[in-house]
Amino acid sequence: MNVLVFGGTTEGRLLAQGLAAAGVPVTVSVATPLGAEELTPAPGLTIRTGRLDAVQMEALVADFDLCVDATHPYAVQASANIRAACQKTGVALRRALRPASDVPADSVTVPTAAAAAAFLKSTQGNVLLTTGAKELAAFSSLERDRLYARVLPTLAGITACEEQAIPHSNIVAMQGPFSCALNEAMIRQFSIQWLVTKDGGDPGGFSAKVQAAQNTGARLVLIGRPREKGEDWKTILKECAEQ
């Protein structure tokens, strides 16, 4: 069996490394060099870096016996593209999905980043945005001096902040996940009243954000997770290794 994993996530990395260790040839496709950095080279493990259009994705998928979508729970468009490529090529598809988290009762849950911004417009206090650089434009209606953006330490991340006129003093360019203590320190340092996040599960540091918010009195604004079906990466690994 020859397996293709669309990753860049903890699940994708663990699955790929587990497959390689079990002697199953596996290729991991990640969108950015940052995703490739997290993968440990191993015999039988091939790393492919770069974003794919529909034609490129179909051509890649067609060379494998099994495709595993191990992208982020909120990567809706990526998952749709992977699903379409597998349907067109007839390649079997499995979805490795991390479990959803328990959400505190006092959290404000909204469907989109735009809805989060609309809610925050009627509030006061500083806001820590931890939903990624791609979501920053949704918060353009808010006063910039209220916004503190935590983004990846890449040129794209910093550029996105500059394009949205986020003050440089309000940019935190670091790669997570972050501990509860570090989240607390940031909340206190910047006098954060509202922490905007997604449910990235434990691999994404969600529980540490929840605990830090509770410890400091900050309120969570949660962008709800898209509903989809999937399975644990360990289940996929076990079945592939047994074939």
Tab-separated table of C-alpha atoms in Angstrom, residues 155-235:
chain	number	residue	atom	x	y	z
A	155	LEU	CA	6.899	36.837	6.434
A	156	ALA	CA	3.307	36.049	5.454
A	157	GLY	CA	2.146	36.386	9.060
A	158	ILE	CA	3.832	39.739	9.630
A	159	THR	CA	2.707	41.025	6.228
A	160	ALA	CA	-0.906	40.144	6.994
A	161	CYS	CA	-0.694	42.168	10.216
A	162	GLU	CA	0.816	45.130	8.403
A	163	GLU	CA	-1.846	44.980	5.694
A	164	GLN	CA	-4.497	45.283	8.409
A	165	ALA	CA	-2.602	48.141	10.104
A	166	ILE	CA	-2.080	46.185	13.323
A	167	PRO	CA	0.424	48.229	15.368
A	168	HIS	CA	3.798	46.527	15.440
A	169	SER	CA	3.738	46.687	19.239
A	170	ASN	CA	0.582	44.559	19.103
A	171	ILE	CA	2.039	41.750	16.980
A	172	VAL	CA	3.091	38.507	18.684
A	173	ALA	CA	4.896	36.373	16.091
A	174	MET	CA	5.483	32.972	17.672
A	175	GLN	CA	4.867	29.338	16.842
A	176	GLY	CA	2.636	27.427	19.244
A	177	PRO	CA	1.121	25.562	20.847
A	178	PHE	CA	1.540	27.656	23.988
A	179	SER	CA	1.432	26.646	27.633
A	180	CYS	CA	-1.170	27.938	30.032
A	181	ALA	CA	1.519	29.997	31.769
A	182	LEU	CA	2.615	31.692	28.553
A	183	ASN	CA	-0.990	32.400	27.544
A	184	GLU	CA	-1.593	33.914	30.968
A	185	ALA	CA	1.515	36.072	30.674
A	186	MET	CA	0.363	37.448	27.312
A	187	ILE	CA	-3.159	38.121	28.584
A	188	ARG	CA	-1.815	40.027	31.583
A	189	GLN	CA	0.926	41.827	29.628
A	190	PHE	CA	-1.534	43.233	27.092
A	191	SER	CA	-4.533	43.636	29.449
A	192	ILE	CA	-6.615	41.271	27.311
A	193	GLN	CA	-10.344	41.117	28.021
A	194	TRP	CA	-11.355	38.965	25.049
A	195	LEU	CA	-9.510	35.951	23.621
A	196	VAL	CA	-10.655	34.928	20.135
A	197	THR	CA	-9.875	31.327	19.284
A	198	LYS	CA	-10.838	28.193	17.415
A	199	ASP	CA	-11.228	24.736	18.905
A	200	GLY	CA	-7.897	23.333	17.818
A	201	GLY	CA	-8.089	20.607	20.482
A	202	ASP	CA	-5.171	19.754	22.743
A	203	PRO	CA	-2.702	19.590	19.805
A	204	GLY	CA	-3.592	23.211	19.064
A	205	GLY	CA	-3.304	24.321	22.682
A	206	PHE	CA	-7.030	24.942	23.167
A	207	SER	CA	-7.230	23.643	26.737
A	208	ALA	CA	-4.289	25.854	27.728
A	209	LYS	CA	-6.114	28.895	26.316
A	210	VAL	CA	-9.275	27.969	28.206
A	211	GLN	CA	-7.418	27.592	31.494
A	212	ALA	CA	-5.467	30.825	30.969
A	213	ALA	CA	-8.680	32.739	30.276
A	214	GLN	CA	-10.301	31.326	33.399
A	215	ASN	CA	-7.245	32.166	35.504
A	216	THR	CA	-7.149	35.772	34.311
A	217	GLY	CA	-10.834	36.605	33.899
A	218	ALA	CA	-10.604	37.014	30.133
A	219	ARG	CA	-13.623	35.872	28.095
A	220	LEU	CA	-13.406	33.378	25.243
A	221	VAL	CA	-14.915	34.140	21.855
A	222	LEU	CA	-14.977	30.798	20.084
A	223	ILE	CA	-15.390	30.343	16.351
A	224	GLY	CA	-17.400	27.126	16.175
A	225	ARG	CA	-15.859	24.083	14.557
A	226	PRO	CA	-17.335	22.904	11.227
A	227	ARG	CA	-19.256	19.639	11.591
A	228	GLU	CA	-17.743	16.646	9.853
A	229	LYS	CA	-17.139	12.957	10.374
A	230	GLY	CA	-13.741	11.391	10.847
A	231	GLU	CA	-11.719	8.914	12.846
A	232	ASP	CA	-8.695	8.809	15.086
A	233	TRP	CA	-5.342	8.714	13.280
A	234	LYS	CA	-4.326	5.691	15.352
A	235	THR	CA	-7.199	3.692	13.853
